Structures are given as C-alpha cells and as structure tokens.
mmCIF file of C-alpha atoms in Angstrom:
data_model
loop_
_atom_site.group_PDB
_atom_site.id
_atom_site.type_symbol
_atom_site.label_atom_id
_atom_site.label_comp_id
_atom_site.label_asym_id
_atom_site.label_seq_id
_atom_site.Cartn_x
_atom_site.Cartn_y
_atom_site.Cartn_z
ATOM 1 C CA MET A 1 -11.956 -4.199 -26.880
ATOM 2 C CA LYS A 2 -8.474 -3.784 -25.341
ATOM 3 C CA LYS A 3 -9.962 -3.568 -21.859
ATOM 4 C CA ILE A 4 -11.837 -6.839 -22.523
ATOM 5 C CA ILE A 5 -8.666 -8.531 -23.694
ATOM 6 C CA LEU A 6 -6.706 -7.209 -20.653
ATOM 7 C CA PHE A 7 -9.384 -8.294 -18.220
ATOM 8 C CA SER A 8 -9.559 -11.668 -19.802
ATOM 9 C CA LEU A 9 -6.005 -12.311 -19.475
ATOM 10 C CA LEU A 10 -6.052 -11.206 -15.875
ATOM 11 C CA ILE A 11 -8.789 -13.495 -14.939
ATOM 12 C CA THR A 12 -7.005 -16.477 -16.766
ATOM 13 C CA SER A 13 -3.741 -15.854 -14.891
ATOM 14 C CA LEU A 14 -5.553 -15.648 -11.526
ATOM 15 C CA TYR A 15 -7.361 -18.901 -12.036
ATOM 16 C CA SER A 16 -4.442 -20.918 -13.502
ATOM 17 C CA SER A 17 -3.114 -23.726 -11.478
ATOM 18 C CA GLU A 18 0.004 -21.902 -10.687
ATOM 19 C CA ALA A 19 -1.857 -19.202 -8.705
ATOM 20 C CA LYS A 20 -1.246 -19.651 -5.029
ATOM 21 C CA VAL A 21 -2.370 -17.753 -1.874
ATOM 22 C CA TYR A 22 0.507 -15.864 -0.114
ATOM 23 C CA MET A 23 0.850 -13.835 3.110
ATOM 24 C CA GLY A 24 3.501 -11.475 3.923
ATOM 25 C CA ILE A 25 4.901 -9.115 6.545
ATOM 26 C CA GLY A 26 7.064 -6.207 6.146
ATOM 27 C CA GLY A 27 8.399 -2.735 7.494
ATOM 28 C CA GLY A 28 10.077 0.321 6.478
ATOM 29 C CA TYR A 29 9.988 4.145 6.437
ATOM 30 C CA MET A 30 7.546 6.652 5.145
ATOM 31 C CA HIS A 31 7.754 10.327 4.386
ATOM 32 C CA GLU A 32 4.445 12.459 4.218
ATOM 33 C CA THR A 33 4.231 15.981 2.624
ATOM 34 C CA PHE A 34 1.058 17.801 3.125
ATOM 35 C CA SER A 35 -0.464 19.953 0.440
ATOM 36 C CA ASP A 36 -1.041 23.024 2.699
ATOM 37 C CA ALA A 37 2.199 24.982 2.827
ATOM 38 C CA ALA A 38 1.632 25.937 6.425
ATOM 39 C CA SER A 39 1.663 22.339 7.461
ATOM 40 C CA THR A 40 4.732 20.346 8.489
ATOM 41 C CA THR A 41 5.823 16.997 7.087
ATOM 42 C CA ASN A 42 5.643 13.717 8.663
ATOM 43 C CA ALA A 43 8.135 10.992 8.726
ATOM 44 C CA ALA A 44 7.494 7.717 10.453
ATOM 45 C CA GLU A 45 8.088 3.844 10.482
ATOM 46 C CA ILE A 46 5.367 1.685 8.844
ATOM 47 C CA GLY A 47 4.354 -1.883 9.098
ATOM 48 C CA LYS A 48 2.409 -4.079 6.676
ATOM 49 C CA ILE A 49 0.716 -7.305 6.821
ATOM 50 C CA LYS A 50 -0.818 -8.568 3.546
ATOM 51 C CA ILE A 51 -2.598 -11.387 1.902
ATOM 52 C CA GLY A 52 -2.619 -12.215 -1.727
ATOM 53 C CA TYR A 53 -3.588 -14.451 -4.582
ATOM 54 C CA GLY A 54 -1.859 -14.882 -7.819
ATOM 55 C CA ILE A 55 1.476 -15.832 -9.623
ATOM 56 C CA ARG A 56 4.652 -14.346 -8.329
ATOM 57 C CA GLU A 57 5.746 -14.004 -12.097
ATOM 58 C CA ALA A 58 2.461 -12.733 -13.449
ATOM 59 C CA TYR A 59 -0.504 -11.168 -11.875
ATOM 60 C CA ALA A 60 -1.806 -10.833 -8.260
ATOM 61 C CA ILE A 61 -4.327 -9.124 -6.102
ATOM 62 C CA GLU A 62 -3.190 -8.022 -2.631
ATOM 63 C CA PHE A 63 -5.103 -6.814 0.524
ATOM 64 C CA SER A 64 -2.742 -5.110 2.883
ATOM 65 C CA PHE A 65 -3.193 -3.711 6.328
ATOM 66 C CA ASP A 66 -0.888 -0.831 7.189
ATOM 67 C CA TYR A 67 0.324 0.631 10.446
ATOM 68 C CA LEU A 68 2.099 3.988 10.338
ATOM 69 C CA LYS A 69 3.769 5.222 13.522
ATOM 70 C CA ASN A 70 2.616 8.986 13.740
ATOM 71 C CA ASP A 71 4.690 11.452 15.733
ATOM 72 C CA ALA A 72 3.151 14.498 14.036
ATOM 73 C CA ASN A 73 0.661 17.078 15.311
ATOM 74 C CA ILE A 74 -1.094 17.956 11.981
ATOM 75 C CA PHE A 75 -4.783 17.756 12.975
ATOM 76 C CA SER A 76 -4.754 17.736 16.876
ATOM 77 C CA THR A 77 -5.089 20.914 18.711
ATOM 78 C CA THR A 78 -3.598 19.495 21.878
ATOM 79 C CA GLY A 79 -1.200 16.547 21.834
ATOM 80 C CA LYS A 80 -0.162 14.414 18.793
ATOM 81 C CA ASP A 81 -2.071 12.666 16.173
ATOM 82 C CA SER A 82 -2.526 8.967 16.956
ATOM 83 C CA ASP A 83 -0.925 6.164 14.785
ATOM 84 C CA LYS A 84 -2.606 5.569 11.557
ATOM 85 C CA PHE A 85 -4.351 2.250 10.343
ATOM 86 C CA GLY A 86 -5.182 1.561 6.737
ATOM 87 C CA MET A 87 -6.310 -1.084 4.488
ATOM 88 C CA ASN A 88 -5.371 -1.335 0.630
ATOM 89 C CA VAL A 89 -6.571 -3.250 -2.368
ATOM 90 C CA GLU A 90 -3.902 -3.384 -5.169
ATOM 91 C CA LEU A 91 -3.439 -5.159 -8.408
ATOM 92 C CA VAL A 92 0.309 -6.337 -8.818
ATOM 93 C CA LYS A 93 2.025 -7.097 -12.058
ATOM 94 C CA ALA A 94 5.283 -8.998 -11.853
ATOM 95 C CA PHE A 95 7.637 -10.017 -14.529
ATOM 96 C CA ASP A 96 9.898 -13.095 -14.921
ATOM 97 C CA TRP A 97 13.107 -12.099 -16.974
ATOM 98 C CA ASP A 98 15.012 -15.228 -15.830
ATOM 99 C CA ILE A 99 17.061 -13.314 -13.611
ATOM 100 C CA LEU A 100 17.495 -13.406 -9.763
ATOM 101 C CA ILE A 101 14.666 -11.044 -9.168
ATOM 102 C CA ASN A 102 11.277 -10.691 -10.348
ATOM 103 C CA PRO A 103 10.330 -6.899 -10.707
ATOM 104 C CA TYR A 104 6.733 -5.637 -10.277
ATOM 105 C CA PHE A 105 4.536 -2.707 -10.255
ATOM 106 C CA LYS A 106 1.188 -2.309 -8.599
ATOM 107 C CA ALA A 107 -1.654 0.061 -8.396
ATOM 108 C CA GLY A 108 -4.817 0.312 -6.154
ATOM 109 C CA PHE A 109 -6.620 2.220 -3.455
ATOM 110 C CA GLY A 110 -7.030 2.270 0.171
ATOM 111 C CA ALA A 111 -8.732 3.801 3.341
ATOM 112 C CA GLY A 112 -7.821 4.372 6.859
ATOM 113 C CA TYR A 113 -8.390 6.397 10.046
ATOM 114 C CA PHE A 114 -6.576 7.722 13.140
ATOM 115 C CA ASP A 115 -7.603 9.322 16.165
ATOM 116 C CA ILE A 116 -6.959 13.087 16.894
ATOM 117 C CA ASN A 117 -7.553 15.566 19.794
ATOM 118 C CA HIS A 118 -9.761 18.220 18.146
ATOM 119 C CA ALA A 119 -12.733 20.017 19.263
ATOM 120 C CA SER A 120 -14.964 19.053 16.359
ATOM 121 C CA LYS A 121 -13.787 15.319 15.867
ATOM 122 C CA ASN A 122 -12.234 12.578 17.614
ATOM 123 C CA SER A 123 -10.965 10.797 14.658
ATOM 124 C CA LEU A 124 -10.371 11.324 10.908
ATOM 125 C CA ASN A 125 -10.733 9.115 7.954
ATOM 126 C CA TYR A 126 -8.778 9.287 4.799
ATOM 127 C CA GLY A 127 -8.783 7.697 1.305
ATOM 128 C CA THR A 128 -5.620 6.861 -0.825
ATOM 129 C CA PHE A 129 -4.753 6.248 -4.364
ATOM 130 C CA ASN A 130 -1.537 3.947 -4.368
ATOM 131 C CA VAL A 131 1.038 2.950 -6.983
ATOM 132 C CA GLY A 132 4.275 1.267 -6.315
ATOM 133 C CA LEU A 133 7.319 -0.652 -7.700
ATOM 134 C CA GLY A 134 9.775 -3.108 -6.426
ATOM 135 C CA PHE A 135 10.970 -6.671 -6.813
ATOM 136 C CA PHE A 136 10.807 -10.102 -5.322
ATOM 137 C CA ILE A 137 13.728 -12.301 -4.441
ATOM 138 C CA PRO A 138 12.581 -15.675 -4.768
ATOM 139 C CA ILE A 139 14.417 -18.020 -2.235
ATOM 140 C CA ASN A 140 12.372 -21.206 -3.245
ATOM 141 C CA GLU A 141 8.878 -21.985 -4.401
ATOM 142 C CA HIS A 142 7.352 -21.142 -1.207
ATOM 143 C CA PHE A 143 9.329 -18.139 0.162
ATOM 144 C CA ASP A 144 10.543 -14.848 -1.147
ATOM 145 C CA ILE A 145 11.888 -11.430 -0.043
ATOM 146 C CA GLU A 146 10.337 -8.398 -1.151
ATOM 147 C CA VAL A 147 11.703 -4.739 -1.614
ATOM 148 C CA GLY A 148 9.490 -1.965 -2.775
ATOM 149 C CA TYR A 149 8.618 1.587 -2.909
ATOM 150 C CA ASP A 150 5.045 3.021 -2.503
ATOM 151 C CA TYR A 151 3.599 6.253 -3.476
ATOM 152 C CA LYS A 152 0.254 7.283 -1.983
ATOM 153 C CA TYR A 153 -1.917 10.292 -2.749
ATOM 154 C CA VAL A 154 -3.712 10.817 0.495
ATOM 155 C CA SER A 155 -7.018 12.767 0.808
ATOM 156 C CA TYR A 156 -8.292 13.345 4.506
ATOM 157 C CA GLU A 157 -11.762 14.146 5.697
ATOM 158 C CA LYS A 158 -12.592 17.766 6.441
ATOM 159 C CA LEU A 159 -12.417 18.651 10.181
ATOM 160 C CA THR A 160 -15.431 21.072 9.907
ATOM 161 C CA ALA A 161 -17.781 21.707 7.101
ATOM 162 C CA THR A 162 -15.995 25.071 6.442
ATOM 163 C CA SER A 163 -12.538 23.874 6.581
ATOM 164 C CA ASP A 164 -10.235 23.477 3.618
ATOM 165 C CA GLU A 165 -9.418 19.910 2.268
ATOM 166 C CA VAL A 166 -6.103 18.505 3.324
ATOM 167 C CA ASN A 167 -4.271 16.292 0.930
ATOM 168 C CA SER A 168 -0.845 14.787 1.155
ATOM 169 C CA HIS A 169 1.819 12.718 -0.536
ATOM 170 C CA MET A 170 3.252 9.640 1.009
ATOM 171 C CA ASN A 171 6.613 8.182 -0.190
ATOM 172 C CA GLY A 172 7.567 4.843 1.576
ATOM 173 C CA ALA A 173 10.365 2.303 1.188
ATOM 174 C CA TYR A 174 10.072 -1.241 2.747
ATOM 175 C CA ALA A 175 11.326 -4.756 2.840
ATOM 176 C CA GLY A 176 9.303 -7.733 3.487
ATOM 177 C CA PHE A 177 8.948 -11.673 3.704
ATOM 178 C CA ASN A 178 6.345 -13.681 1.726
ATOM 179 C CA VAL A 179 5.200 -17.036 2.302
ATOM 180 C CA ARG A 180 3.251 -18.675 -0.663
ATOM 181 C CA PHE A 181 1.065 -21.811 -0.049
#
C-alpha cells in the first residue's frame, strides 16, 4: 500500500502544471577504486549532459550522458583504456526549505562502454547503480547552478568466459548549470 501511495504522489507531482523540462551541463572529478586488490585506481575528469522533467523543489526524472576521461590501463594489454561513455536514468527528490539552496538526493542506474586493446575484446560494457546528493542554487525561475556528489557501483563485463568479474566504486564531485523551460 505504501508503494502505491508513493508512486501516486510521484506521478501527481510530475504531471503538475509546475513541472518543467530542463537541460544541464556540468563537469567535475571522479575517483574509481577497483574491487581486485591487484588493480590500480583511476582518477579522471568527468563531463555530463542531462535532460530532465520535473519540479526543482519536488520530484524529477533525469536522463544523463557521461563522459569520463580515462588515463588508466586496467583492461588493456597494450596502451591505455579509452575514454568511457555512459547513460544514466535517475529519480531525483529535491526539497524546498525556504533557504537559498534546494538540497536533493537521487538514485538510478546506468550503462556504458569503452574501447580496450585486448586479445579477446575490443570494447567493454558496464552497468552501474547510482546514488547521489547535492543542491540546486536557483538564480531565477529558469536558471540554476547545481553542485553534487555521485557514487556509482560499477560492474564490468568479463573479458573472457573464465575471467573473474571486475567491479569498482566511483566517487565523483561535479558542478553544473541547468536551464528550465
């Protein structure tokens, strides 16, 4: 019963007259730690483009496209792994506490790929479970600045049928700018 009520409230807020489409762009820094003790960590810059629908002070759904600059050699046998490209779907819950910022938290999932130089594969796919928090700084009705933190649990595709599964934990901080229509 609680799930039905929560889902109804979510749908009601997304279809309200105050809901708007918004687009945003952002950048930041990411640190990735792999589950295999023999693997190294990866630190890189990130870029994000997103589109969403919802209310800045309530609920929204976001679709984001990520670019991660990859300078590590985790999966390639020669050279470096290429840059990572991913797409995420996240549900955002924001709060209006009548202060200068609107805090939020979000959760969702994603998928992505990147090229590697390995004898068995040319590219790898990965899936993510995402959670994050941050805040919007409203400039006016149509513009806001966003500062946030993302945590992603990443599960990579196996290189071969007999290889071990590789997982990682990504922590990222970013800042961005959103336009609401």
